Coordinates of C-alpha atoms in Angstrom, one line a residue:
M1 CA -34.6 -35.3 52.4
R2 CA -31.1 -36.0 49.7
K3 CA -34.2 -36.8 46.9
F4 CA -35.9 -34.0 47.8
Q5 CA -32.5 -32.1 47.4
K6 CA -31.6 -34.0 44.3
I7 CA -35.2 -32.9 42.7
I8 CA -34.7 -29.4 42.8
V9 CA -30.6 -29.2 41.5
S10 CA -32.4 -31.5 38.8
F11 CA -35.0 -29.2 38.0
F12 CA -32.9 -25.9 38.2
L13 CA -30.4 -27.6 35.3
I14 CA -33.2 -28.4 33.6
A15 CA -34.5 -24.5 33.3
A16 CA -31.0 -23.4 33.3
I17 CA -30.8 -25.4 29.7
V18 CA -34.0 -24.6 29.1
S19 CA -33.5 -21.1 29.3
A20 CA -30.1 -21.5 27.5
A21 CA -31.6 -23.3 24.4
W22 CA -34.5 -20.9 24.4
A23 CA -31.6 -17.4 24.3
T24 CA -29.4 -19.1 21.7
E25 CA -32.5 -19.9 19.6
N26 CA -33.5 -16.3 20.5
L27 CA -30.2 -15.2 18.9
A28 CA -30.5 -17.3 15.6
Q29 CA -33.5 -15.6 14.9
S30 CA -32.4 -12.2 16.0
N31 CA -28.9 -12.3 13.6
S32 CA -28.5 -14.7 11.1
D33 CA -24.9 -14.1 11.8
T34 CA -23.0 -17.0 12.4
V35 CA -20.1 -14.8 13.4
S36 CA -21.5 -12.9 15.4
Q37 CA -24.1 -15.1 17.2
V38 CA -21.5 -17.4 18.4
L39 CA -19.5 -13.6 19.7
K40 CA -22.3 -13.4 21.3
L41 CA -22.6 -16.6 22.4
I42 CA -19.6 -16.2 24.3
K43 CA -20.2 -12.5 26.0
T44 CA -23.8 -14.0 27.4
Y45 CA -22.1 -17.0 28.6
Y46 CA -18.4 -18.2 28.5
Y47 CA -16.8 -18.2 31.8
N48 CA -13.5 -16.6 31.2
E49 CA -15.5 -13.9 29.4
S50 CA -14.1 -11.1 31.4
S51 CA -10.1 -11.9 29.9
V52 CA -11.3 -12.1 26.5
D53 CA -10.1 -9.5 23.9
F54 CA -12.9 -9.4 22.1
E55 CA -11.5 -6.9 19.2
K56 CA -9.0 -9.3 18.4
L57 CA -11.3 -12.1 18.3
Q58 CA -13.2 -10.3 16.2
D59 CA -9.9 -9.4 13.9
A60 CA -9.5 -13.3 13.9
A61 CA -12.7 -14.1 12.6
I62 CA -12.3 -11.8 9.7
E63 CA -9.6 -13.2 8.6
A64 CA -10.3 -16.7 8.8
I65 CA -13.4 -16.0 6.9
I66 CA -10.8 -13.9 3.5
A67 CA -7.9 -16.5 4.3
N68 CA -10.7 -19.4 3.5
L69 CA -12.0 -17.8 0.4
G70 CA -9.6 -19.4 -1.8
G71 CA -9.0 -16.6 -3.7
H72 CA -5.8 -13.7 -4.2
F73 CA -6.0 -10.2 -3.4
T74 CA -8.7 -9.5 -0.8
Y75 CA -7.5 -8.6 2.3
Y76 CA -8.9 -7.5 5.7
F77 CA -7.1 -4.4 7.8
S78 CA -7.3 -3.7 10.9
P79 CA -8.7 0.0 12.2
S80 CA -4.7 0.3 13.2
E81 CA -3.8 -0.8 9.9
A82 CA -6.2 1.0 7.8
K83 CA -5.4 4.0 9.1
E84 CA -1.4 3.5 7.7
F85 CA -3.3 2.5 4.4
S86 CA -5.0 5.6 4.8
I87 CA -1.6 7.2 4.9
Q88 CA -0.6 5.7 2.1
T89 CA -3.5 6.8 -0.5
S90 CA -3.8 10.3 0.8
S91 CA -0.4 10.6 1.0
Q92 CA 0.3 13.0 4.0
Y93 CA -1.0 13.1 7.8
G94 CA 0.1 15.6 10.6
G95 CA 3.3 14.6 12.3
I96 CA 6.8 15.0 13.3
G97 CA 7.8 13.7 10.0
T98 CA 10.1 10.1 10.3
E99 CA 10.8 6.6 8.7
V100 CA 10.8 4.2 12.1
T101 CA 11.2 0.3 12.6
F102 CA 11.1 -1.5 15.8
N103 CA 13.7 -2.1 17.7
A104 CA 13.3 -5.2 20.2
T105 CA 16.6 -5.1 21.9
S106 CA 15.6 -1.7 22.8
N107 CA 11.7 -1.9 22.9
A108 CA 12.1 1.4 21.3
I109 CA 11.2 3.2 17.7
E110 CA 14.4 3.4 15.9
V111 CA 14.6 6.2 12.9
I112 CA 15.6 5.0 9.6
S113 CA 15.9 8.4 8.5
P114 CA 14.0 12.0 9.2
M115 CA 12.4 13.1 6.5
Y116 CA 13.3 15.7 4.3
D117 CA 12.8 19.4 5.6
S118 CA 10.6 17.5 8.6
P119 CA 9.8 18.6 12.1
A120 CA 12.6 15.5 12.7
E121 CA 15.0 16.9 10.5
K122 CA 15.1 20.8 11.9
A123 CA 15.2 19.3 15.1
G124 CA 18.2 17.2 14.1
I125 CA 17.0 14.3 14.4
K126 CA 19.2 11.2 13.1
S127 CA 19.6 8.2 11.6
G128 CA 20.1 5.7 14.3
D129 CA 17.9 7.4 16.6
L130 CA 16.3 5.5 19.3
I131 CA 13.0 7.3 20.8
T132 CA 12.4 5.4 24.2
S133 CA 9.3 8.1 26.0
I134 CA 6.7 10.1 24.1
D135 CA 5.2 12.3 25.7
G136 CA 6.4 10.9 29.3
T137 CA 5.3 7.6 28.2
S138 CA 7.3 4.9 27.4
V139 CA 7.6 2.8 24.1
K140 CA 7.6 -0.7 25.8
A141 CA 4.7 0.5 27.8
L142 CA 2.8 2.0 24.4
G143 CA 3.7 -0.8 21.8
Y144 CA 5.4 -0.2 18.2
V145 CA 1.7 0.8 17.3
K146 CA 0.6 2.9 19.6
A147 CA 3.7 5.2 19.9
V148 CA 4.0 5.1 15.9
D149 CA 0.4 6.5 16.4
A150 CA 1.8 8.9 19.9
L151 CA 4.1 10.2 16.8
R152 CA 1.2 11.7 15.1
G153 CA -1.2 14.4 15.5
T154 CA -3.5 17.9 14.8
P155 CA -0.3 19.7 12.5
G156 CA 0.5 22.5 14.8
S157 CA 0.2 20.4 18.5
T158 CA 3.4 19.3 20.0
V159 CA 5.0 16.1 20.8
T160 CA 8.0 15.7 23.8
I161 CA 9.9 12.8 23.0
Q162 CA 13.2 11.6 25.1
L163 CA 15.3 10.2 22.7
Y164 CA 18.7 8.3 23.3
R165 CA 21.5 8.8 20.7
P166 CA 23.8 5.0 20.9
S167 CA 26.4 6.5 18.7
D168 CA 26.8 9.6 21.4
K169 CA 25.5 7.4 24.6
A170 CA 23.6 10.2 25.1
T171 CA 20.3 10.4 26.2
M172 CA 18.0 13.9 25.0
T173 CA 14.6 15.6 25.5
L174 CA 13.0 17.2 22.4
M175 CA 10.0 19.2 22.1
L176 CA 8.8 18.9 18.6
K177 CA 5.5 21.0 16.6
R178 CA 3.8 18.9 14.4
S179 CA 4.0 20.0 11.0
I180 CA 1.9 18.4 7.8
I181 CA 4.3 15.5 6.3
E182 CA 3.4 15.4 2.7
L183 CA 4.7 12.3 1.1
K184 CA 5.9 12.8 -2.4
T185 CA 5.2 9.6 -4.7
V186 CA 6.2 11.1 -7.4
K187 CA 10.1 12.2 -8.2
S188 CA 12.1 13.3 -10.7
T189 CA 15.3 14.7 -12.0
T190 CA 17.4 14.8 -15.8
F191 CA 21.0 13.5 -16.3
E192 CA 23.3 13.7 -19.8
A193 CA 23.8 10.7 -21.5
S194 CA 26.6 10.3 -24.3
G195 CA 25.2 13.7 -25.4
T196 CA 21.9 13.0 -24.9
K197 CA 19.6 14.7 -22.0
I198 CA 16.9 12.5 -20.6
G199 CA 14.0 12.9 -18.2
Y200 CA 13.7 10.0 -15.0
I201 CA 10.8 10.4 -13.2
R202 CA 10.1 7.4 -9.9
I203 CA 6.7 7.0 -8.9
T204 CA 6.7 4.9 -5.5
N205 CA 2.8 4.4 -5.5
F206 CA -0.2 5.8 -6.7
S207 CA -2.3 8.1 -4.3
E208 CA -4.7 11.2 -4.2
T209 CA -1.5 13.2 -5.0
T210 CA 0.1 11.2 -7.6
S211 CA -2.0 12.8 -10.3
S212 CA -1.4 15.8 -10.5
D213 CA 2.8 15.8 -9.2
F214 CA 3.0 13.7 -11.8
N215 CA 1.5 15.9 -14.3
S216 CA 3.6 18.6 -13.0
A217 CA 7.1 17.1 -13.1
F218 CA 6.4 15.5 -16.6
A219 CA 5.6 19.0 -18.0
A220 CA 8.5 20.4 -16.3
L221 CA 11.1 17.7 -17.5
L222 CA 9.8 18.5 -21.0
N223 CA 9.9 22.0 -20.3
Q224 CA 13.5 21.6 -20.1
H225 CA 13.6 19.7 -23.5
I226 CA 14.6 16.1 -22.6
Q227 CA 14.7 13.9 -26.0
G228 CA 14.3 10.7 -23.5
L229 CA 12.2 9.5 -20.3
I230 CA 12.8 6.8 -18.3
L231 CA 9.6 5.8 -16.1
D232 CA 10.6 4.3 -13.2
L233 CA 7.7 1.8 -11.2
R234 CA 10.3 -1.0 -9.5
D235 CA 9.2 -1.7 -6.5
D236 CA 5.3 0.0 -6.6
P237 CA 2.4 -1.8 -5.6
G238 CA -0.2 0.6 -7.3
G239 CA -2.5 2.3 -5.4
L240 CA -6.4 4.3 -6.4
F241 CA -7.1 3.3 -9.8
T242 CA -7.9 6.8 -11.1
A243 CA -4.7 8.0 -10.4
A244 CA -3.3 5.0 -12.9
L245 CA -6.2 6.0 -15.6
D246 CA -4.2 9.5 -15.2
V247 CA -0.9 9.0 -15.4
A248 CA -1.6 6.6 -18.5
S249 CA -3.3 9.4 -19.7
Q250 CA -0.9 11.9 -20.3
F251 CA 1.3 10.0 -22.9
L252 CA -1.7 8.7 -24.9
P253 CA -4.0 10.6 -27.6
Q254 CA -7.6 10.9 -26.4
G255 CA -9.9 7.8 -26.6
K256 CA -6.7 5.2 -26.9
L257 CA -7.7 2.5 -24.5
I258 CA -6.3 2.4 -20.9
I259 CA -7.8 -1.0 -19.7
T260 CA -10.8 -2.7 -19.9
M261 CA -12.2 -4.0 -16.7
R262 CA -14.8 -6.5 -16.1
D263 CA -17.1 -8.1 -13.1
K264 CA -18.2 -11.1 -11.8
N265 CA -21.3 -10.8 -14.2
G266 CA -18.9 -11.0 -17.4
Y267 CA -19.7 -7.0 -17.8
E268 CA -17.2 -4.9 -20.0
Y269 CA -16.1 -1.2 -19.2
P270 CA -13.6 0.2 -21.0
F271 CA -11.3 3.3 -19.9
K272 CA -9.8 5.3 -22.5
S273 CA -7.6 7.8 -22.4
A274 CA -8.6 11.7 -21.6
G275 CA -5.5 13.4 -23.2
G276 CA -2.6 14.9 -21.7
L277 CA 0.9 16.3 -22.6
D278 CA 1.5 13.3 -25.1
P279 CA 5.1 13.2 -25.5
K280 CA 6.6 12.4 -29.3
I281 CA 9.8 11.5 -27.2
P282 CA 11.1 7.5 -26.2
V283 CA 9.5 6.1 -23.3
V284 CA 11.4 3.6 -21.4
V285 CA 9.0 2.1 -18.2
L286 CA 11.1 -0.4 -15.6
V287 CA 9.5 -2.7 -13.6
N288 CA 10.8 -5.5 -11.5
N289 CA 8.6 -8.5 -9.5
G290 CA 7.2 -5.6 -7.4
S291 CA 5.4 -3.9 -10.1
A292 CA 2.2 -4.5 -9.3
S293 CA -2.0 -3.3 -10.1
S294 CA -1.3 0.2 -10.8
S295 CA 2.2 0.8 -12.0
E296 CA 0.8 -3.2 -14.3
I297 CA -1.9 -0.4 -16.2
V298 CA 0.3 2.1 -16.9
S299 CA 3.0 -0.1 -17.6
A300 CA 0.6 -2.4 -20.1
A301 CA -1.1 0.6 -21.4
L302 CA 2.4 2.1 -22.8
R303 CA 3.6 -0.9 -24.5
D304 CA 0.2 -2.1 -25.9
N305 CA -0.4 1.2 -27.5
D306 CA 3.2 1.4 -28.5
I307 CA 4.4 4.3 -26.7
G308 CA 7.0 3.0 -24.8
V309 CA 9.2 -0.7 -24.0
L310 CA 9.5 -2.4 -20.5
V311 CA 13.1 -3.5 -19.5
G312 CA 13.4 -5.0 -15.7
E313 CA 12.0 -8.5 -14.7
R314 CA 8.1 -10.0 -15.4
T315 CA 5.5 -7.6 -13.0
F316 CA 3.5 -8.8 -9.8
G317 CA 0.3 -10.3 -12.0
K318 CA -2.5 -8.4 -9.9
A319 CA -5.4 -7.9 -12.1
A320 CA -7.5 -7.7 -9.7
V321 CA -9.6 -4.6 -8.6
Q322 CA -10.4 -4.0 -5.0
T323 CA -13.1 -2.1 -3.9
E324 CA -12.9 -0.5 -0.2
F325 CA -15.6 -1.4 2.2
Q326 CA -15.1 0.5 5.8
L327 CA -16.2 -1.6 8.4
S328 CA -18.2 -0.5 11.7
N329 CA -15.1 -1.5 13.6
G330 CA -12.8 1.1 12.0
G331 CA -11.1 -1.4 9.9
L332 CA -11.4 -1.8 6.0
L333 CA -11.7 -4.2 3.8
L334 CA -10.3 -4.4 0.1
L335 CA -12.6 -6.8 -1.9
V336 CA -12.2 -8.2 -5.3
T337 CA -15.1 -7.2 -7.3
D338 CA -13.5 -7.0 -11.0
H339 CA -10.2 -8.0 -13.3
Y340 CA -9.1 -5.8 -16.3
F341 CA -7.4 -7.1 -19.3
T342 CA -4.8 -4.8 -20.9
P343 CA -5.6 -3.0 -24.4
N344 CA -4.6 -5.7 -26.1
G345 CA -7.1 -8.1 -24.0
Q346 CA -4.2 -9.9 -22.0
D347 CA -5.0 -11.6 -18.2
I348 CA -2.1 -10.8 -16.5
N349 CA -3.3 -11.7 -13.2
L350 CA -1.1 -14.1 -11.3
K351 CA 1.1 -14.5 -14.7
G352 CA 2.3 -10.7 -14.2
I353 CA 3.9 -8.9 -17.9
E354 CA 6.6 -9.7 -19.2
P355 CA 9.7 -7.2 -19.9
D356 CA 10.8 -7.0 -23.8
Y357 CA 13.8 -6.2 -22.5
V358 CA 14.5 -8.8 -19.6
V359 CA 17.3 -8.0 -17.0
S360 CA 17.8 -9.0 -14.1
S361 CA 18.4 -6.9 -10.6
G362 CA 20.7 -9.6 -9.3
A363 CA 18.6 -9.3 -6.2
T364 CA 16.2 -12.4 -5.2
P365 CA 13.4 -11.6 -3.7
T366 CA 11.6 -12.5 -1.0
E367 CA 8.7 -15.3 -2.2
A368 CA 7.1 -14.8 1.5
E369 CA 6.4 -11.2 0.9
S370 CA 2.6 -11.2 1.0
Y371 CA 1.0 -8.4 -1.6
K372 CA -0.7 -6.7 1.8
Q373 CA 2.8 -6.6 3.1
L374 CA 4.1 -5.0 0.2
I375 CA 1.7 -2.2 0.0
Q376 CA 2.6 -1.3 3.6
S377 CA 6.5 -1.1 3.1
V378 CA 6.3 1.4 0.7
V379 CA 8.9 4.0 1.7
M380 CA 7.7 7.1 2.8
S381 CA 9.6 10.2 1.7
T382 CA 8.4 13.9 1.4
Q383 CA 11.4 14.9 -1.2
S384 CA 10.6 14.9 -5.1
T385 CA 14.1 15.2 -6.3
A386 CA 14.9 11.8 -7.7
K387 CA 18.2 9.6 -7.1
I388 CA 19.8 7.8 -9.8
N389 CA 22.1 4.1 -9.3
L390 CA 24.1 4.5 -12.0
S391 CA 25.3 1.1 -11.8
D392 CA 21.7 -0.7 -11.7
P393 CA 22.6 -2.6 -15.1
Q394 CA 17.8 -2.1 -15.5
F395 CA 18.4 0.8 -15.1
Q396 CA 21.9 1.0 -17.5
K397 CA 20.1 -0.8 -20.5
A398 CA 17.2 1.6 -20.2
V399 CA 19.6 4.5 -21.4
E400 CA 21.5 2.6 -23.8
I401 CA 18.0 1.5 -25.4
L402 CA 17.1 5.6 -25.6
V403 CA 20.7 6.7 -26.0
G404 CA 20.3 4.5 -29.5
E405 CA 16.5 5.2 -30.0
I406 CA 17.6 9.1 -30.4
K407 CA 21.0 9.1 -31.7
A408 CA 18.8 6.7 -34.8
G409 CA 16.6 9.7 -35.0
V410 CA 13.5 8.1 -34.2
T411 CA 10.8 10.9 -32.8
F412 CA 7.5 8.8 -32.4
P413 CA 7.2 5.8 -30.1
K414 CA 5.6 3.6 -32.2
D415 CA 9.3 3.5 -34.3
L416 CA 10.2 1.8 -31.4
K417 CA 12.4 -1.3 -31.7

């Protein structure tokens, strides 16, 4: 009898092995994607399958593939990260308008500052306030990413938050009506220096609204009869390629080369100025280690075409053009498909651009900060009026150059020394 049982057990074991082998072969034939094949096998046969977070597993697999490409500037954004990225490129979303971070000690969302003219500012929310719950669910239970997402929503809809203010040791409940939060990537102002009127424009990143906002701000400054311009691209991680072309075109006559793009097959595509305001005033561009991608395109175009000089520190060095690919899981792949070259034919990838005047800011950048983190850390603001730090050594050098050229009677950018 035991022998018979052993034979039966052996038979079923062999049958299971054959069945598994047949299923594996079937999967292999039906799907040549090995990663998908492994995930399907886990879902079908893995003993602890019920405890597996397949979304997390899929994200990890994709990130591992990207990490092993051996290149730079190709990134995978999970569905939640992709949503944040889309906000940066569109520069608007529905929400209450707060710059926030996570307070791990209190398991709460800490308000860095309310945005200008936002529902949060109008409701009296202050820097340092802690949002502890959203619509009756604690931030601790939601987790930081879901909690931030819960603050957003359709403009006109309401959200109820519980707030703790450490300075007053007070807890309050607020109902806020969400509105469209428009993030201003262009900030401008004017100031006087040694009897000269100088314009100042800062671009925080290049988004869908940057071109029109820049054109409006620049035209307004020219109408105020500025005699020189400081274009501040420091810590600008880039963004939309088309926005960079539009901004550069405002300084260049029609037909001037802005950038040349080259694909993996060696084919080159020149991009030239469409023409714009083409001001005949001295221009200084401020750059640093955080100036990357689109901000480097504009910087090189202005310098190589003798429109302005660069002041600050060597730029980041990203001449890799990323193409966005939407993935079926809601994630986003930024894949390097081309490289670009400056008008002078320079390849700045992983090298950066050396400024005409090297001036240290006195701050040491964090080497561990990756480009992906950089583009996710753009300070979001709804205010379009720029603030100037008069004690900034790079800013001071820019002013010195402009005042000197204006006093010397320089009227055309090509005469800058």
